[in-house]
CSV table of C-alpha atoms and ligand atoms in Angstrom, one decimal:
chain,number,residue,atom,x,y,z
R,1,MET,CA,117.3,132.2,92.6
R,2,LYS,CA,114.7,132.4,95.3
R,3,ARG,CA,111.2,131.2,94.6
R,4,ALA,CA,108.4,133.5,95.7
R,5,LEU,CA,106.1,132.5,98.5
R,6,ASN,CA,103.3,132.4,96.0
R,7,PHE,CA,99.7,132.5,97.2
R,8,ASN,CA,98.2,133.7,93.9
R,9,ALA,CA,94.6,132.9,93.2
R,10,GLY,CA,95.0,132.1,89.6
R,11,PRO,CA,97.1,131.7,87.6
R,12,ALA,CA,98.9,130.2,90.6
R,13,ALA,CA,101.9,128.4,91.8
R,14,LEU,CA,103.2,125.4,89.8
R,15,PRO,CA,105.3,122.7,91.3
R,16,GLU,CA,109.0,123.7,91.1
R,17,ALA,CA,109.9,120.2,89.9
R,18,VAL,CA,107.5,120.6,86.9
R,19,LEU,CA,109.0,123.9,85.9
R,20,LYS,CA,112.5,122.4,86.1
R,21,ARG,CA,111.5,119.5,83.9
R,22,ALA,CA,109.9,121.8,81.4
R,23,GLU,CA,113.0,123.9,81.4
R,24,LYS,CA,115.2,120.9,80.7
R,25,GLU,CA,112.9,119.8,77.8
R,26,LEU,CA,112.1,123.2,76.5
R,27,VAL,CA,114.5,123.6,73.5
R,28,ASP,CA,114.8,120.0,72.6
R,29,TYR,CA,111.9,117.8,73.5
R,30,LYS,CA,113.1,114.1,73.6
R,31,GLY,CA,115.7,114.5,70.9
R,32,THR,CA,113.3,115.9,68.3
R,33,GLY,CA,115.4,119.1,68.0
R,34,MET,CA,112.2,121.1,68.6
R,35,ALA,CA,110.2,122.6,71.5
R,36,VAL,CA,106.7,121.2,72.1
R,37,MET,CA,105.5,124.6,71.0
R,38,GLU,CA,107.1,124.1,67.6
R,39,MET,CA,105.8,120.7,66.7
R,40,SER,CA,102.7,119.7,64.8
R,41,HIS,CA,99.7,118.8,67.0
R,42,ARG,CA,99.3,115.8,64.6
R,43,SER,CA,102.8,114.6,65.3
R,44,LYS,CA,103.4,111.2,67.1
R,45,GLU,CA,105.2,113.1,69.9
R,46,PHE,CA,102.3,115.5,70.6
R,47,GLU,CA,99.6,112.8,70.3
R,48,GLU,CA,101.5,110.9,72.9
R,49,ILE,CA,101.5,113.9,75.2
R,50,ASN,CA,97.7,114.4,74.6
R,51,ASP,CA,96.9,110.8,75.2
R,52,SER,CA,98.9,110.4,78.3
R,53,ALA,CA,97.5,113.6,79.8
R,54,GLN,CA,94.0,112.2,79.2
R,55,LYS,CA,95.0,108.7,80.5
R,56,LEU,CA,96.7,110.1,83.7
R,57,LEU,CA,93.8,112.4,84.5
R,58,ARG,CA,91.4,109.4,84.1
R,59,GLU,CA,93.6,107.3,86.5
R,60,LEU,CA,94.2,110.0,89.1
R,61,MET,CA,90.5,111.1,89.3
R,62,SER,CA,89.1,107.6,88.8
R,63,ILE,CA,87.0,108.7,85.9
R,64,PRO,CA,84.7,105.9,84.7
R,65,ASP,CA,84.7,104.8,81.0
R,66,ASP,CA,81.2,106.2,80.4
R,67,TYR,CA,82.7,109.7,80.7
R,68,GLU,CA,84.6,111.7,78.0
R,69,VAL,CA,87.5,113.9,79.0
R,70,LEU,CA,88.0,117.0,76.8
R,71,PHE,CA,90.7,119.5,76.7
R,72,LEU,CA,89.2,122.8,75.4
R,73,GLN,CA,90.0,126.5,75.3
R,74,GLY,CA,88.1,129.6,76.4
R,75,GLY,CA,88.5,129.0,80.1
R,76,ALA,CA,85.8,128.2,82.6
R,77,SER,CA,84.1,131.4,81.4
R,78,LEU,CA,83.3,129.8,78.0
R,79,GLN,CA,81.9,126.8,79.8
R,80,PHE,CA,79.3,129.2,81.4
R,81,SER,CA,77.9,129.4,77.9
R,82,MET,CA,78.8,125.9,76.5
R,83,VAL,CA,77.0,124.1,79.3
R,84,PRO,CA,73.6,125.7,78.7
R,85,MET,CA,74.1,125.6,74.9
R,86,ASN,CA,74.7,121.8,75.0
R,87,LEU,CA,72.6,120.7,78.0
R,88,MET,CA,69.5,122.8,78.1
R,89,ILE,CA,66.3,120.9,77.2
R,90,GLU,CA,63.2,122.6,75.8
R,91,GLY,CA,60.5,123.1,78.4
R,92,LYS,CA,62.8,122.4,81.4
R,93,GLN,CA,64.6,124.7,83.8
R,94,ALA,CA,68.3,124.8,84.4
R,95,TYR,CA,68.9,125.3,88.1
R,96,TYR,CA,71.8,127.3,89.6
R,97,VAL,CA,73.0,127.5,93.2
R,98,LEU,CA,74.5,131.0,93.8
R,99,THR,CA,77.5,130.7,96.1
R,100,GLY,CA,79.6,133.6,94.7
R,101,SER,CA,80.6,135.8,91.8
R,102,TRP,CA,81.5,132.9,89.5
R,103,ALA,CA,78.1,131.2,90.0
R,104,GLU,CA,76.4,134.5,89.3
R,105,LYS,CA,78.3,134.8,86.0
R,106,ALA,CA,77.4,131.3,85.1
R,107,LEU,CA,73.7,132.0,85.7
R,108,THR,CA,73.9,135.3,83.7
R,109,GLU,CA,75.2,133.4,80.6
R,110,ALA,CA,72.6,130.6,81.0
R,111,LYS,CA,69.8,133.1,81.1
R,112,ARG,CA,70.9,134.4,77.7
R,113,LEU,CA,70.3,131.0,76.3
R,114,GLY,CA,67.1,129.7,77.9
R,115,PRO,CA,65.2,129.3,81.2
R,116,ALA,CA,67.5,129.3,84.1
R,117,VAL,CA,66.5,129.9,87.7
R,118,ILE,CA,68.1,130.2,91.2
R,119,ALA,CA,67.7,127.0,93.2
R,120,ALA,CA,69.3,128.4,96.3
R,121,SER,CA,71.5,131.4,97.2
R,122,GLY,CA,74.0,132.5,99.8
R,123,LYS,CA,74.0,136.1,98.6
R,124,GLU,CA,72.1,137.7,101.4
R,125,ASN,CA,74.5,136.2,103.8
R,126,GLY,CA,77.5,137.8,102.0
R,127,TYR,CA,78.3,134.4,100.5
R,128,ARG,CA,79.8,133.2,103.8
R,129,ALA,CA,78.2,129.8,103.6
R,130,ILE,CA,77.1,127.1,101.2
R,131,PRO,CA,73.3,127.0,101.3
R,132,SER,CA,72.0,124.0,103.1
R,133,LEU,CA,70.6,121.2,101.0
R,134,SER,CA,67.1,121.5,102.4
R,135,GLU,CA,67.0,125.1,100.9
R,136,LEU,CA,67.3,123.6,97.4
R,137,LYS,CA,64.0,123.9,95.5
R,138,LEU,CA,63.9,121.6,92.5
R,139,GLU,CA,61.3,120.2,90.2
R,140,GLN,CA,62.0,116.7,89.1
R,141,SER,CA,62.1,117.7,85.5
R,142,GLY,CA,65.0,120.2,85.5
R,143,ALA,CA,67.6,120.1,82.7
R,144,TYR,CA,70.5,120.2,85.1
R,145,LEU,CA,71.6,121.6,88.5
R,146,HIS,CA,74.7,123.8,88.4
R,147,ILE,CA,77.0,124.3,91.4
R,148,THR,CA,80.5,125.9,92.0
R,149,THR,CA,82.3,123.4,94.2
R,150,ASN,CA,84.8,125.9,95.5
R,151,ASN,CA,84.2,129.7,95.6
R,152,THR,CA,87.6,131.2,94.9
R,153,ILE,CA,86.7,134.7,95.8
R,154,TYR,CA,84.7,134.2,99.0
R,155,GLY,CA,86.6,131.2,100.3
R,156,THR,CA,83.8,128.7,100.7
R,157,GLN,CA,83.5,125.1,99.4
R,158,TRP,CA,80.9,122.4,99.1
R,159,HIS,CA,82.1,119.5,101.3
R,160,VAL,CA,79.3,117.2,100.2
R,161,PRO,CA,77.7,117.6,96.8
R,162,PRO,CA,73.9,118.0,96.7
R,163,SER,CA,72.1,114.8,96.0
R,164,CYS,CA,69.9,115.1,93.0
R,165,PRO,CA,69.5,111.7,91.4
R,166,ASP,CA,67.0,112.8,88.8
R,167,ILE,CA,68.9,115.8,87.4
R,168,PRO,CA,72.5,115.8,86.1
R,169,LEU,CA,74.7,117.8,88.4
R,170,VAL,CA,77.0,120.2,86.6
R,171,ALA,CA,80.0,121.5,88.6
R,172,ASP,CA,82.5,124.4,88.0
R,173,MET,CA,85.5,122.8,89.8
R,174,SER,CA,88.0,125.4,88.5
R,175,SER,CA,89.5,126.1,91.9
R,176,ASP,CA,89.4,122.7,93.5
R,177,ILE,CA,89.7,120.1,90.8
R,178,MET,CA,92.0,117.2,91.8
R,179,SER,CA,92.5,118.7,95.3
R,180,ARG,CA,90.5,116.0,96.9
R,181,GLN,CA,88.8,112.7,96.1
R,182,VAL,CA,85.5,113.1,94.2
R,183,ASN,CA,83.0,110.5,93.1
R,184,ILE,CA,82.8,111.4,89.4
R,185,SER,CA,79.5,109.4,89.1
R,186,ASP,CA,77.8,112.0,91.3
R,187,TYR,CA,78.2,114.5,88.4
R,188,GLY,CA,76.9,114.7,84.8
R,189,LEU,CA,79.5,117.3,83.8
R,190,ILE,CA,82.6,118.8,85.5
R,191,TYR,CA,84.6,121.7,84.1
R,192,ALA,CA,87.7,123.6,85.2
R,193,GLY,CA,90.2,126.0,83.9
R,194,ALA,CA,93.6,124.5,84.5
R,195,GLN,CA,95.3,127.5,85.9
R,196,LYS,CA,94.6,126.9,89.6
R,197,ASN,CA,95.2,123.2,90.4
R,198,LEU,CA,96.2,121.6,87.1
R,199,GLY,CA,98.7,123.7,85.2
R,200,PRO,CA,98.9,126.9,83.3
R,201,SER,CA,96.1,128.9,81.8
R,202,GLY,CA,95.0,128.1,78.2
R,203,VAL,CA,93.5,124.7,78.7
R,204,THR,CA,90.1,123.9,80.2
R,205,VAL,CA,89.2,120.4,81.3
R,206,VAL,CA,85.7,119.1,80.7
R,207,ILE,CA,84.5,115.7,82.0
R,208,ILE,CA,81.1,114.8,80.6
R,209,ARG,CA,79.0,111.7,81.0
R,210,LYS,CA,78.6,110.2,77.5
R,211,ASP,CA,74.8,110.0,77.4
R,212,LEU,CA,74.6,113.8,77.9
R,213,LEU,CA,76.3,114.3,74.5
R,214,GLN,CA,73.0,113.3,72.9
R,215,ARG,CA,71.5,116.6,74.1
R,216,SER,CA,73.6,118.8,71.8
R,217,LYS,CA,71.8,120.1,68.7
R,218,ASP,CA,73.1,120.1,65.2
R,219,THR,CA,72.5,123.8,64.9
R,220,LEU,CA,75.3,124.6,67.4
R,221,PRO,CA,78.5,126.1,66.1
R,222,THR,CA,80.9,123.3,65.5
R,223,MET,CA,83.5,124.5,68.0
R,224,LEU,CA,80.9,125.0,70.7
R,225,ASP,CA,79.5,121.5,70.4
R,226,TYR,CA,81.0,119.0,72.9
R,227,ARG,CA,80.5,116.2,70.4
R,228,THR,CA,83.1,117.8,68.0
R,229,HIS,CA,85.8,117.5,70.6
R,230,ALA,CA,84.7,114.1,71.9
R,231,LYS,CA,84.9,112.7,68.4
R,232,ASN,CA,88.3,114.1,67.8
R,233,THR,CA,90.1,113.4,71.1
R,234,SER,CA,90.2,117.2,71.6
R,235,LEU,CA,92.3,117.5,68.4
R,236,TYR,CA,89.6,118.9,66.1
R,237,ASN,CA,91.6,122.1,65.7
R,238,THR,CA,95.0,123.2,67.0
R,239,PRO,CA,94.9,122.7,70.8
R,240,PRO,CA,97.0,124.8,73.3
R,241,THR,CA,99.9,122.3,72.9
R,242,MET,CA,102.2,123.8,75.5
R,243,ALA,CA,99.5,124.1,78.1
R,244,ILE,CA,98.5,120.4,77.6
R,245,TYR,CA,102.2,119.4,77.9
R,246,LEU,CA,102.5,121.3,81.2
R,247,LEU,CA,99.2,119.7,82.4
R,248,LYS,CA,100.7,116.3,81.7
R,249,LEU,CA,103.8,117.2,83.7
R,250,VAL,CA,101.6,118.4,86.6
R,251,LEU,CA,99.7,115.1,86.5
R,252,GLU,CA,102.9,113.1,86.5
R,253,TRP,CA,104.0,115.1,89.5
R,254,ALA,CA,100.7,114.4,91.3
R,255,ASP,CA,101.1,110.7,90.6
R,256,SER,CA,104.6,110.7,91.9
R,257,LEU,CA,103.4,112.1,95.3
R,258,GLY,CA,100.8,109.3,95.7
R,259,GLY,CA,97.8,110.7,93.8
R,260,VAL,CA,94.8,112.6,94.8
R,261,GLY,CA,94.5,110.9,98.2
R,262,ALA,CA,97.9,112.2,99.2
R,263,LEU,CA,97.2,115.7,97.8
R,264,GLU,CA,94.0,115.8,99.8
R,265,LYS,CA,95.7,114.9,103.0
R,266,GLN,CA,98.3,117.6,102.5
R,267,ASN,CA,95.7,120.2,101.5
R,268,LYS,CA,93.8,119.5,104.7
R,269,GLU,CA,97.0,120.0,106.7
R,270,LYS,CA,97.8,123.3,104.9
R,271,ALA,CA,94.3,124.7,105.5
R,272,ASP,CA,94.3,123.6,109.1
R,273,ILE,CA,97.5,125.6,109.7
R,274,LEU,CA,96.0,128.8,108.3
R,275,TYR,CA,92.6,128.5,109.9
R,276,ALA,CA,94.3,127.8,113.3
R,277,ALA,CA,96.3,131.0,112.8
R,278,ILE,CA,93.0,132.9,112.3
R,279,ASP,CA,91.1,131.2,115.1
R,280,GLU,CA,93.8,131.5,117.6
R,281,SER,CA,94.4,135.3,117.0
R,282,ASP,CA,91.6,136.4,119.4
R,283,GLY,CA,89.8,138.3,116.6
R,284,PHE,CA,92.9,140.0,115.2
R,285,TYR,CA,92.1,138.1,112.0
R,286,ASN,CA,88.5,137.2,111.1
R,287,GLY,CA,87.7,134.4,108.7
R,288,HIS,CA,85.1,135.4,106.1
R,289,ALA,CA,83.6,131.9,105.6
R,290,GLU,CA,81.4,130.2,108.2
R,291,HIS,CA,83.3,127.2,109.7
R,292,ALA,CA,81.3,124.5,108.0
R,293,SER,CA,81.7,126.0,104.6
R,294,ARG,CA,85.4,126.9,104.8
R,295,SER,CA,87.4,126.3,101.7
R,296,LEU,CA,90.6,124.1,101.7
R,297,MET,CA,91.8,126.1,98.7
R,298,ASN,CA,91.2,129.8,99.4
R,299,VAL,CA,91.5,131.0,102.9
R,300,THR,CA,89.8,134.5,103.2
R,301,PHE,CA,90.1,136.8,106.2
R,302,THR,CA,90.0,140.4,107.2
R,303,LEU,CA,91.9,142.5,109.7
R,304,GLN,CA,90.2,145.1,111.9
R,305,SER,CA,90.8,148.1,109.6
R,306,GLU,CA,91.8,149.0,106.1
R,307,GLU,CA,94.9,150.7,107.5
R,308,ARG,CA,96.0,147.5,109.2
R,309,THR,CA,95.3,145.4,106.2
R,310,LYS,CA,97.5,147.6,104.1
R,311,THR,CA,100.3,147.4,106.6
R,312,PHE,CA,99.9,143.6,106.8
R,313,LEU,CA,100.1,143.3,103.0
R,314,ALA,CA,103.1,145.6,102.7
R,315,GLU,CA,105.1,143.7,105.4
R,316,ALA,CA,104.2,140.4,103.8
R,317,LYS,CA,105.4,141.7,100.4
R,318,ASN,CA,108.7,142.7,101.9
R,319,LEU,CA,109.2,139.2,103.2
R,320,GLY,CA,108.6,137.6,99.8
R,321,PHE,CA,104.9,136.7,100.1
R,322,THR,CA,102.8,137.4,97.0
R,323,GLY,CA,99.1,137.2,96.1
R,324,LEU,CA,97.7,137.8,99.6
R,325,ALA,CA,95.3,140.7,98.8
R,326,GLY,CA,91.7,139.7,98.6
R,327,HIS,CA,89.8,139.8,95.3
R,328,ARG,CA,89.2,143.4,94.2
R,329,SER,CA,85.4,142.9,94.7
R,330,VAL,CA,85.6,141.9,98.4
R,331,GLY,CA,88.9,143.3,99.8
R,332,GLY,CA,90.6,141.9,102.9
R,333,CYS,CA,93.1,139.1,102.4
R,334,ARG,CA,93.1,135.7,100.7
R,335,ALA,CA,95.7,133.0,100.7
R,336,SER,CA,95.2,130.5,97.9
R,337,ILE,CA,96.8,127.2,98.8
R,338,TYR,CA,96.3,125.0,95.8
R,339,ASN,CA,98.0,121.6,95.3
R,340,ALA,CA,101.3,123.0,94.2
R,341,VAL,CA,101.8,125.4,97.2
R,342,PRO,CA,104.3,123.7,99.5
R,343,ILE,CA,103.3,123.2,103.2
R,344,GLU,CA,106.6,125.0,104.2
R,345,HIS,CA,105.3,128.2,102.6
R,346,VAL,CA,102.0,127.9,104.5
R,347,GLU,CA,103.9,127.4,107.7
R,348,GLN,CA,105.9,130.5,107.0
R,349,LEU,CA,102.7,132.5,106.4
R,350,ALA,CA,101.1,131.3,109.6
R,351,LEU,CA,104.3,132.3,111.5
R,352,PHE,CA,104.3,135.7,109.9
R,353,MET,CA,100.6,136.1,110.8
R,354,LYS,CA,101.4,135.3,114.5
R,355,GLU,CA,104.4,137.7,114.6
R,356,PHE,CA,102.4,140.5,112.9
R,357,SER,CA,99.5,140.2,115.4
R,358,ASN,CA,101.8,140.0,118.4
R,359,LYS,CA,103.6,143.1,117.3
U,1,PLP,C1,89.0,131.3,88.1
U,1,PLP,C2,87.6,130.8,88.0
U,1,PLP,C3,86.8,130.9,86.9
U,1,PLP,C4,87.2,131.7,85.7
U,1,PLP,O1,88.1,131.0,84.9
U,1,PLP,P1,88.6,131.5,83.5
U,1,PLP,O2,89.5,130.4,83.1
U,1,PLP,O3,89.4,132.8,83.7
U,1,PLP,O4,87.5,131.7,82.6
U,1,PLP,C5,85.5,130.4,86.9
U,1,PLP,N1,85.1,129.7,88.0
U,1,PLP,C6,85.8,129.6,89.1
U,1,PLP,C7,85.3,128.8,90.3
U,1,PLP,C8,87.1,130.1,89.1
U,1,PLP,O5,87.9,130.0,90.2
């Protein structure tokens, strides 16, 4: 069997070693005579999986003890609502930095629940750049400041988080979590759907500073209250057991490679290869993002015409590349190069880009 040259934006490539391990353990997990999918979430075996996934994530991301790690459902999209439900404070604004479609969606949901305003926006500029910090307009008394650390659709990324010591920083890290070293203490809350850098879809990771749990009100629906999940080590109701098991395997794989520092180094190398292919093409390929805001995870570019883009994508497909079409809302091309995408596949793509432009 030949593995695809997979540049999907999400769900996305998983490490081959993880898939093989899962295959080996699928029908009979550690001599239980059962698949993980078939066992009780209250069993000793599953509790072990749940605990070690949480412990490994804490170690790999250096998450301090004053933070809770939660495994939830509903994707990052449900967090667009859960964040304001739990963190808004009466009489204070929630601030949102608009850097793309996901940030817009997060703001839309927040506005349904309370006062939420735009602190800065890159929209007029076609979301080619992360707004500069001096553009941020904040009152001291805000409830929180929300950012999207990596903009999956436009291919931009915050390289330094905004500094806002008086307001908790909330970050949607769905498409760059664990791709680089992050100082968790800079954030009040981090959330991410697993299906880009951490595993399959179905599980959403939330990392929340414990003092912020005090903001949740007793009138919240039980399942939408962070405290419910914090109190029950994310086992209040039936969790997505298979997704959490695969998350654990991905974390073990990351650990075996040397952890987040090693992943970050490789991610930089991979991004450099593709941005060089764009920059050295004499305008044959054009990067969407401004240089200083370029994402290490999603490399977005256009060709000179729709016609040429179509030919490029068709030839790429014939060669086994998949997932290279840009998001339906922006067109062009996008190569998503998350943690699990091997550098060899990136080299093959850069080579194809060169050959295609020469031809
Ligand atoms: C993919 C993505 C989402 C949406 O995630 P779901 O799990 O589908 O809800 C939200 N934010 C960002 C930055 C994303 O990349």
